[in-house]
């Protein structure tokens, strides 16, 4: 499911982040950041809250209304309160909905509560939305922030690089301004190859800012049960892809000659997890390779190990993460690393998220029940 993102969808979030930035005169500290930030950095880190309202107003609530057989007006409430999460905790990403004129809180703030200031309301779903932007193509992760009994919606957001231009005042970019940017030819001896150019006029006409793709709706508990847990100081190694080798390694030059099944074992999820022998192969106990899907690993023979890849020979037809490998051919299986993590976190390769239990229908039914009763 892919949803278009327009200027009017993003405007409330731009205002929210701008207000947040302006309330701190010397950059963002403490709960909002672990370092000083200016407004550009704040937008880069906080813009991941955009998908919350879009996926519910444009998808889940529409499905819930259909399930409830009603044409009532229903909109979502995102968390636009400002607070220090280190002091009061973190509210769920969806704190409630509005059905016609009735506000239905899924949580309520109560600073007299001894355990958690955000108190879940009876018969209301608790929902977290985890957003990943285009730069992270390969894996998803989750830190356990008291996510028990909460739905988890994973989405991939792709906004245009210049999405913020849609909110600039066009009158600031006059012909006079761009004239000041014009560089005289006195600075150029030769530009025959057109390697440099003048500043181009800025366009403001685009109201479509990108898209959001819903990857899966599951529960946080299911994600943590299926994912690989890494601890502080560990480095995740993720799957990047498979490519046929242009030159074949001759059998006499095989560094290794073992079935891939000797390096992994099957999980309840249907994925394969790598074992201690695999860690020894890469000679780093703190680099943990994320689980992958393999259709019969005994059909793949490991013949060489490189820094960030292995070379395999398909002894019979096989499949890795939906990629077909043909019998008799050699392939590079490529990996990448992310860097050491700061604390306990759960990781999965993005390409295997379909192994997670799909709870979309369950979530829609929960929302439909609330709509029916209000």
CSV table of C-alpha atoms in Angstrom, one decimal:
chain,number,residue,atom,x,y,z
A,1,UNK,CA,0.0,0.0,0.0
A,2,UNK,CA,1.5,3.3,-1.1
A,3,UNK,CA,0.1,6.7,-0.2
A,4,UNK,CA,0.8,10.1,-1.8
A,5,UNK,CA,2.0,12.9,0.5
A,6,UNK,CA,0.9,16.5,-0.2
A,7,UNK,CA,1.8,19.9,1.2
A,8,UNK,CA,-1.4,20.0,3.3
A,9,UNK,CA,-0.5,16.7,4.9
A,10,UNK,CA,2.9,17.9,6.1
A,11,UNK,CA,2.0,21.5,7.0
A,12,UNK,CA,0.9,20.7,10.7
A,13,UNK,CA,4.2,18.9,11.2
A,14,UNK,CA,6.3,21.7,9.8
A,15,UNK,CA,4.6,24.1,12.2
A,16,UNK,CA,5.1,21.8,15.1
A,17,UNK,CA,8.8,21.3,14.5
A,18,UNK,CA,9.3,25.0,13.8
A,19,UNK,CA,7.6,25.8,17.1
A,20,UNK,CA,9.7,23.2,18.9
A,21,UNK,CA,12.9,24.7,17.5
A,22,UNK,CA,12.0,28.3,18.3
A,23,UNK,CA,11.3,27.5,22.0
A,24,UNK,CA,15.0,26.6,22.5
A,25,UNK,CA,17.2,29.6,21.9
A,26,UNK,CA,20.5,27.7,21.7
A,27,UNK,CA,19.7,24.6,19.8
A,28,UNK,CA,17.9,21.4,20.9
A,29,UNK,CA,19.2,19.6,24.0
A,30,UNK,CA,18.3,16.9,26.5
A,31,UNK,CA,15.3,14.8,25.6
A,32,UNK,CA,15.1,16.2,22.0
A,33,UNK,CA,18.7,15.6,21.2
A,34,UNK,CA,22.0,14.5,22.6
A,35,UNK,CA,23.8,17.4,21.0
A,36,UNK,CA,23.1,21.0,19.9
A,37,UNK,CA,21.1,21.2,16.8
A,38,UNK,CA,19.8,24.0,14.5
A,39,UNK,CA,16.5,24.0,12.8
A,40,UNK,CA,17.8,22.1,9.7
A,41,UNK,CA,19.0,19.2,11.8
A,42,UNK,CA,15.8,19.2,13.8
A,43,UNK,CA,13.7,18.8,10.7
A,44,UNK,CA,15.9,16.0,9.5
A,45,UNK,CA,15.4,14.1,12.7
A,46,UNK,CA,11.8,14.9,13.5
A,47,UNK,CA,10.2,14.7,10.1
A,48,UNK,CA,9.8,10.9,10.6
A,49,UNK,CA,6.6,11.7,12.5
A,50,UNK,CA,4.9,12.8,9.2
A,51,UNK,CA,3.5,9.3,8.3
A,52,UNK,CA,1.5,8.9,11.5
A,53,UNK,CA,-1.6,10.9,10.5
A,54,UNK,CA,-1.3,10.1,6.8
A,55,UNK,CA,-1.5,6.3,7.0
A,56,UNK,CA,-4.4,6.4,9.4
A,57,UNK,CA,-6.5,9.2,7.8
A,58,UNK,CA,-5.8,7.9,4.3
A,59,UNK,CA,-5.9,4.1,4.9
A,60,UNK,CA,-6.6,2.5,8.3
A,61,UNK,CA,-9.5,4.7,9.3
A,62,UNK,CA,-11.1,4.5,5.9
A,63,UNK,CA,-10.9,0.7,6.1
A,64,UNK,CA,-12.3,0.9,9.7
A,65,UNK,CA,-15.2,3.0,8.6
A,66,UNK,CA,-15.9,0.5,5.8
A,67,UNK,CA,-15.8,-2.3,8.4
A,68,UNK,CA,-18.1,-0.4,10.7
A,69,UNK,CA,-20.4,0.3,7.8
A,70,UNK,CA,-20.6,4.0,8.5
A,71,UNK,CA,-19.9,7.3,6.8
A,72,UNK,CA,-19.1,9.2,10.0
A,73,UNK,CA,-16.3,11.7,9.9
A,74,UNK,CA,-13.2,10.1,11.5
A,75,UNK,CA,-9.8,11.6,11.9
A,76,UNK,CA,-6.7,10.6,13.9
A,77,UNK,CA,-5.0,12.6,16.7
A,78,UNK,CA,-1.2,12.5,16.5
A,79,UNK,CA,0.9,13.5,19.5
A,80,UNK,CA,1.5,17.3,19.2
A,81,UNK,CA,2.1,17.8,22.9
A,82,UNK,CA,5.5,19.2,23.9
A,83,UNK,CA,7.2,17.5,26.8
A,84,UNK,CA,10.4,15.9,28.0
A,85,UNK,CA,10.0,12.2,27.4
A,86,UNK,CA,12.7,11.4,29.9
A,87,UNK,CA,10.4,12.9,32.6
A,88,UNK,CA,6.9,11.9,31.5
A,89,UNK,CA,7.6,9.0,29.2
A,90,UNK,CA,6.6,8.7,25.5
A,91,UNK,CA,3.0,8.8,24.4
A,92,UNK,CA,1.9,6.3,21.7
A,93,UNK,CA,2.2,7.8,18.2
A,94,UNK,CA,-1.6,7.6,17.8
A,95,UNK,CA,-3.1,9.1,21.0
A,96,UNK,CA,-6.7,9.0,19.9
A,97,UNK,CA,-9.3,9.6,17.2
A,98,UNK,CA,-12.2,11.9,16.6
A,99,UNK,CA,-15.5,10.4,15.5
A,100,UNK,CA,-17.8,13.2,14.3
A,101,UNK,CA,-17.5,15.6,17.3
A,102,UNK,CA,-16.6,12.9,19.8
A,103,UNK,CA,-12.9,12.8,21.0
A,104,UNK,CA,-11.9,9.3,22.0
A,105,UNK,CA,-8.5,9.3,23.7
A,106,UNK,CA,-6.5,6.0,23.4
A,107,UNK,CA,-4.3,7.3,26.3
A,108,UNK,CA,-4.6,10.2,28.8
A,109,UNK,CA,-1.9,12.1,30.5
A,110,UNK,CA,-2.0,11.9,34.3
A,111,UNK,CA,1.0,13.1,36.3
A,112,UNK,CA,-0.5,11.6,39.5
A,113,UNK,CA,0.1,8.1,38.1
A,114,UNK,CA,2.9,6.3,39.8
A,115,UNK,CA,3.9,4.0,36.9
A,116,UNK,CA,3.4,5.8,33.6
A,117,UNK,CA,2.0,9.3,33.0
A,118,UNK,CA,0.4,8.1,29.7
A,119,UNK,CA,-2.4,5.9,30.9
A,120,UNK,CA,-3.9,3.5,28.3
A,121,UNK,CA,-7.7,3.7,28.1
A,122,UNK,CA,-9.9,0.6,28.3
A,123,UNK,CA,-10.7,-1.1,25.0
A,124,UNK,CA,-8.5,1.2,23.0
A,125,UNK,CA,-5.6,0.0,20.8
A,126,UNK,CA,-2.1,1.2,21.6
A,127,UNK,CA,-0.3,2.0,18.3
A,128,UNK,CA,3.3,2.8,17.4
A,129,UNK,CA,4.3,3.9,14.0
A,130,UNK,CA,8.0,3.4,13.0
A,131,UNK,CA,9.1,5.3,9.9
A,132,UNK,CA,12.1,4.6,7.8
A,133,UNK,CA,13.2,7.0,5.1
A,134,UNK,CA,14.7,6.2,1.7
A,135,UNK,CA,18.3,6.3,2.9
A,136,UNK,CA,17.9,3.1,4.9
A,137,UNK,CA,17.1,0.6,2.2
A,138,UNK,CA,18.1,-2.6,3.8
A,139,UNK,CA,17.0,-3.0,7.5
A,140,UNK,CA,14.6,-1.9,10.1
A,141,UNK,CA,15.1,-1.7,13.9
A,142,UNK,CA,13.1,-1.2,17.1
A,143,UNK,CA,14.1,-0.3,20.7
A,144,UNK,CA,11.8,-1.7,23.3
A,145,UNK,CA,10.3,1.4,24.9
A,146,UNK,CA,7.6,-0.4,26.9
A,147,UNK,CA,5.9,-1.5,23.6
A,148,UNK,CA,4.2,-4.6,25.1
A,149,UNK,CA,0.6,-5.1,23.8
A,150,UNK,CA,1.0,-2.4,21.2
A,151,UNK,CA,0.4,-2.6,17.5
A,152,UNK,CA,3.4,-1.7,15.3
A,153,UNK,CA,3.1,-0.2,11.9
A,154,UNK,CA,6.3,-0.1,9.8
A,155,UNK,CA,6.3,2.4,7.0
A,156,UNK,CA,8.9,3.6,4.4
A,157,UNK,CA,8.7,7.3,3.6
A,158,UNK,CA,10.2,8.8,0.5
A,159,UNK,CA,10.0,12.6,0.4
A,160,UNK,CA,11.6,14.8,-2.3
A,161,UNK,CA,14.9,16.3,-1.3
A,162,UNK,CA,13.4,19.8,-1.6
A,163,UNK,CA,10.1,19.1,0.3
A,164,UNK,CA,10.6,22.1,2.6
A,165,UNK,CA,10.6,24.5,-0.3
A,166,UNK,CA,6.9,24.1,-0.5
A,167,UNK,CA,6.6,26.0,2.7
A,168,UNK,CA,8.9,28.9,1.9
A,169,UNK,CA,7.6,32.3,1.0
A,170,UNK,CA,8.0,32.6,-2.7
A,171,UNK,CA,8.3,36.4,-2.5
A,172,UNK,CA,11.6,35.9,-0.8
A,173,UNK,CA,13.1,34.5,-4.0
A,174,UNK,CA,12.7,37.5,-6.3
A,175,UNK,CA,14.6,38.2,-9.5
A,176,UNK,CA,16.6,40.7,-7.5
A,177,UNK,CA,17.8,37.9,-5.2
A,178,UNK,CA,18.9,35.5,-7.9
A,179,UNK,CA,20.6,38.4,-9.7
A,180,UNK,CA,22.8,38.8,-6.6
A,181,UNK,CA,23.9,35.2,-7.1
A,182,UNK,CA,25.1,35.7,-10.6
A,183,UNK,CA,28.8,35.0,-11.0
A,184,UNK,CA,30.8,37.1,-13.5
A,185,UNK,CA,32.6,35.4,-16.3
A,186,UNK,CA,35.8,37.1,-14.9
A,187,UNK,CA,36.3,34.0,-12.7
A,188,UNK,CA,36.3,31.6,-15.7
A,189,UNK,CA,39.2,30.8,-18.0
A,190,UNK,CA,37.4,27.9,-19.7
A,191,UNK,CA,34.2,26.0,-19.1
A,192,UNK,CA,34.1,24.1,-22.4
A,193,UNK,CA,33.0,20.9,-20.6
A,194,UNK,CA,30.2,22.7,-18.7
A,195,UNK,CA,31.4,21.5,-15.3
A,196,UNK,CA,30.1,24.6,-13.5
A,197,UNK,CA,27.0,26.7,-14.0
A,198,UNK,CA,25.0,29.6,-12.6
A,199,UNK,CA,22.5,29.2,-9.8
A,200,UNK,CA,19.1,28.2,-11.3
A,201,UNK,CA,15.7,29.7,-10.3
A,202,UNK,CA,13.8,27.9,-7.6
A,203,UNK,CA,10.5,26.3,-8.5
A,204,UNK,CA,7.6,26.4,-6.0
A,205,UNK,CA,4.8,24.8,-8.0
A,206,UNK,CA,5.0,21.2,-6.7
A,207,UNK,CA,2.4,20.3,-4.0
A,208,UNK,CA,3.1,16.6,-4.1
A,209,UNK,CA,6.0,16.0,-1.8
A,210,UNK,CA,6.5,12.2,-2.0
A,211,UNK,CA,4.9,9.0,-0.9
A,212,UNK,CA,4.6,6.6,2.1
A,213,UNK,CA,4.6,2.9,1.7
A,214,UNK,CA,3.1,0.7,4.5
A,215,UNK,CA,5.5,-2.2,4.9
A,216,UNK,CA,3.5,-4.2,7.5
A,217,UNK,CA,1.1,-3.8,10.5
A,218,UNK,CA,2.1,-6.2,13.2
A,219,UNK,CA,2.7,-6.0,17.0
A,220,UNK,CA,5.8,-4.8,18.8
A,221,UNK,CA,5.9,-8.1,20.6
A,222,UNK,CA,5.9,-10.1,17.4
A,223,UNK,CA,8.6,-7.9,15.9
A,224,UNK,CA,10.9,-8.4,18.9
A,225,UNK,CA,10.1,-12.1,18.9
A,226,UNK,CA,11.1,-12.6,15.3
A,227,UNK,CA,13.9,-10.0,15.1
A,228,UNK,CA,17.6,-10.4,16.1
A,229,UNK,CA,18.4,-8.7,19.3
A,230,UNK,CA,21.7,-6.8,19.4
A,231,UNK,CA,23.3,-5.3,22.5
A,232,UNK,CA,25.4,-2.2,23.2
A,233,UNK,CA,28.6,-2.3,21.2
A,234,UNK,CA,27.3,-4.8,18.6
A,235,UNK,CA,27.3,-4.1,14.9
A,236,UNK,CA,24.5,-5.3,12.6
A,237,UNK,CA,25.5,-6.8,9.3
A,238,UNK,CA,22.6,-6.6,6.9
A,239,UNK,CA,21.8,-8.3,3.6
A,240,UNK,CA,22.4,-6.1,0.5
A,241,UNK,CA,21.8,-8.4,-2.4
A,242,UNK,CA,22.9,-11.2,-4.7
A,243,UNK,CA,24.8,-10.8,-7.9
A,244,UNK,CA,26.0,-13.4,-10.4
A,245,UNK,CA,29.8,-13.6,-10.7
A,246,UNK,CA,31.3,-12.6,-14.0
A,247,UNK,CA,34.3,-14.8,-13.5
A,248,UNK,CA,33.9,-18.3,-12.0
A,249,UNK,CA,36.3,-19.5,-9.3
A,250,UNK,CA,37.8,-22.8,-10.3
A,251,UNK,CA,37.3,-25.7,-7.8
A,252,UNK,CA,41.0,-26.0,-7.2
A,253,UNK,CA,41.0,-22.4,-5.8
A,254,UNK,CA,38.1,-22.8,-3.4
A,255,UNK,CA,39.0,-21.2,-0.1
A,256,UNK,CA,36.1,-23.0,1.5
A,257,UNK,CA,34.0,-26.0,0.3
A,258,UNK,CA,31.1,-26.3,2.8
A,259,UNK,CA,27.3,-26.2,2.6
A,260,UNK,CA,25.8,-23.0,3.8
A,261,UNK,CA,23.6,-25.2,6.0
A,262,UNK,CA,26.6,-25.7,8.2
A,263,UNK,CA,26.6,-21.9,9.1
A,264,UNK,CA,22.9,-21.4,9.9
A,265,UNK,CA,19.8,-22.9,11.5
A,266,UNK,CA,16.1,-22.6,10.9
A,267,UNK,CA,13.9,-20.4,13.1
A,268,UNK,CA,10.2,-20.7,13.9
A,269,UNK,CA,9.7,-17.6,11.7
A,270,UNK,CA,10.9,-19.5,8.6
A,271,UNK,CA,14.1,-17.5,8.5
A,272,UNK,CA,17.6,-18.7,9.0
A,273,UNK,CA,19.9,-17.4,11.8
A,274,UNK,CA,23.7,-17.6,11.5
A,275,UNK,CA,25.6,-19.6,14.1
A,276,UNK,CA,28.9,-19.4,15.8
A,277,UNK,CA,30.8,-20.9,12.9
A,278,UNK,CA,29.6,-18.0,10.8
A,279,UNK,CA,30.9,-15.5,13.3
A,280,UNK,CA,34.3,-17.3,13.2
A,281,UNK,CA,34.2,-17.0,9.4
A,282,UNK,CA,33.9,-13.2,9.6
A,283,UNK,CA,36.3,-13.1,12.6
A,284,UNK,CA,34.3,-10.6,14.6
A,285,UNK,CA,32.1,-11.8,17.5
A,286,UNK,CA,30.4,-8.4,17.8
A,287,UNK,CA,29.2,-8.2,14.2
A,288,UNK,CA,25.9,-10.0,14.0
A,289,UNK,CA,24.4,-10.9,10.7
A,290,UNK,CA,20.6,-10.4,10.5
A,291,UNK,CA,18.4,-13.4,9.7
A,292,UNK,CA,17.6,-14.1,6.1
A,293,UNK,CA,15.2,-16.4,4.1
A,294,UNK,CA,16.9,-19.3,2.3
A,295,UNK,CA,15.1,-21.9,0.3
A,296,UNK,CA,17.2,-25.0,1.2
A,297,UNK,CA,20.6,-23.8,2.3
A,298,UNK,CA,22.1,-27.3,1.5
A,299,UNK,CA,21.8,-26.3,-2.1
A,300,UNK,CA,24.4,-23.6,-1.7
A,301,UNK,CA,28.0,-24.3,-1.2
A,302,UNK,CA,30.2,-21.5,0.4
A,303,UNK,CA,33.5,-21.4,-1.6
A,304,UNK,CA,35.0,-18.1,-0.6
A,305,UNK,CA,34.7,-15.3,2.0
A,306,UNK,CA,35.5,-11.7,1.3
A,307,UNK,CA,35.4,-8.7,3.7
A,308,UNK,CA,31.7,-8.0,3.1
A,309,UNK,CA,30.5,-10.9,1.1
A,310,UNK,CA,30.6,-14.6,0.5
A,311,UNK,CA,30.9,-16.5,-2.8
A,312,UNK,CA,28.5,-19.4,-3.2
A,313,UNK,CA,28.0,-22.1,-5.8
A,314,UNK,CA,24.4,-23.2,-6.3
A,315,UNK,CA,24.6,-27.0,-6.5
A,316,UNK,CA,20.9,-27.0,-7.2
A,317,UNK,CA,18.3,-24.2,-7.8
A,318,UNK,CA,17.9,-22.1,-4.6
A,319,UNK,CA,16.5,-18.8,-3.4
A,320,UNK,CA,17.8,-16.2,-0.9
A,321,UNK,CA,15.4,-13.4,0.2
A,322,UNK,CA,13.2,-13.9,-2.9
A,323,UNK,CA,16.2,-13.9,-5.3
A,324,UNK,CA,16.6,-17.0,-7.5
A,325,UNK,CA,19.9,-18.7,-7.8
A,326,UNK,CA,20.4,-21.1,-10.7
A,327,UNK,CA,22.1,-24.5,-10.4
A,328,UNK,CA,25.7,-24.6,-11.5
A,329,UNK,CA,26.3,-20.8,-11.2
A,330,UNK,CA,28.4,-18.8,-8.7
A,331,UNK,CA,27.1,-15.8,-6.9
A,332,UNK,CA,28.3,-13.0,-4.5
A,333,UNK,CA,26.1,-12.6,-1.5
A,334,UNK,CA,26.7,-9.1,-0.4
A,335,UNK,CA,26.4,-7.6,3.1
A,336,UNK,CA,26.8,-4.2,4.7
A,337,UNK,CA,27.5,-3.0,8.2
A,338,UNK,CA,25.9,-0.1,10.1
A,339,UNK,CA,28.2,0.7,13.0
A,340,UNK,CA,28.1,-0.1,16.7
A,341,UNK,CA,24.7,0.5,18.4
A,342,UNK,CA,24.3,2.5,21.6
A,343,UNK,CA,22.0,0.1,23.4
A,344,UNK,CA,19.8,-3.0,23.1
A,345,UNK,CA,17.9,-3.0,19.8
A,346,UNK,CA,16.0,-5.4,17.6
A,347,UNK,CA,16.9,-5.7,13.9
A,348,UNK,CA,15.5,-7.3,10.8
A,349,UNK,CA,16.4,-7.2,7.1
A,350,UNK,CA,13.7,-5.1,5.4
A,351,UNK,CA,13.2,-7.7,2.6
A,352,UNK,CA,12.0,-10.3,5.1
A,353,UNK,CA,9.3,-8.3,6.9
A,354,UNK,CA,6.6,-10.4,5.3
A,355,UNK,CA,7.5,-13.2,7.7
A,356,UNK,CA,6.0,-11.2,10.6
A,357,UNK,CA,2.4,-12.0,11.6
A,358,UNK,CA,0.1,-9.6,9.7
A,359,UNK,CA,-2.2,-7.8,12.2
A,360,UNK,CA,-3.7,-5.2,9.9
A,361,UNK,CA,-7.2,-6.8,9.9
A,362,UNK,CA,-7.1,-7.1,13.7
A,363,UNK,CA,-6.1,-3.4,14.0
A,364,UNK,CA,-8.8,-2.3,11.6
A,365,UNK,CA,-11.4,-4.3,13.6
A,366,UNK,CA,-10.3,-2.7,16.8
A,367,UNK,CA,-10.7,0.8,15.2
A,368,UNK,CA,-14.1,-0.2,13.7
A,369,UNK,CA,-15.4,-1.2,17.1
A,370,UNK,CA,-14.6,2.2,18.5
A,371,UNK,CA,-16.2,4.0,15.6
A,372,UNK,CA,-19.4,1.9,15.9
A,373,UNK,CA,-19.7,2.7,19.6
A,374,UNK,CA,-19.3,6.5,19.1
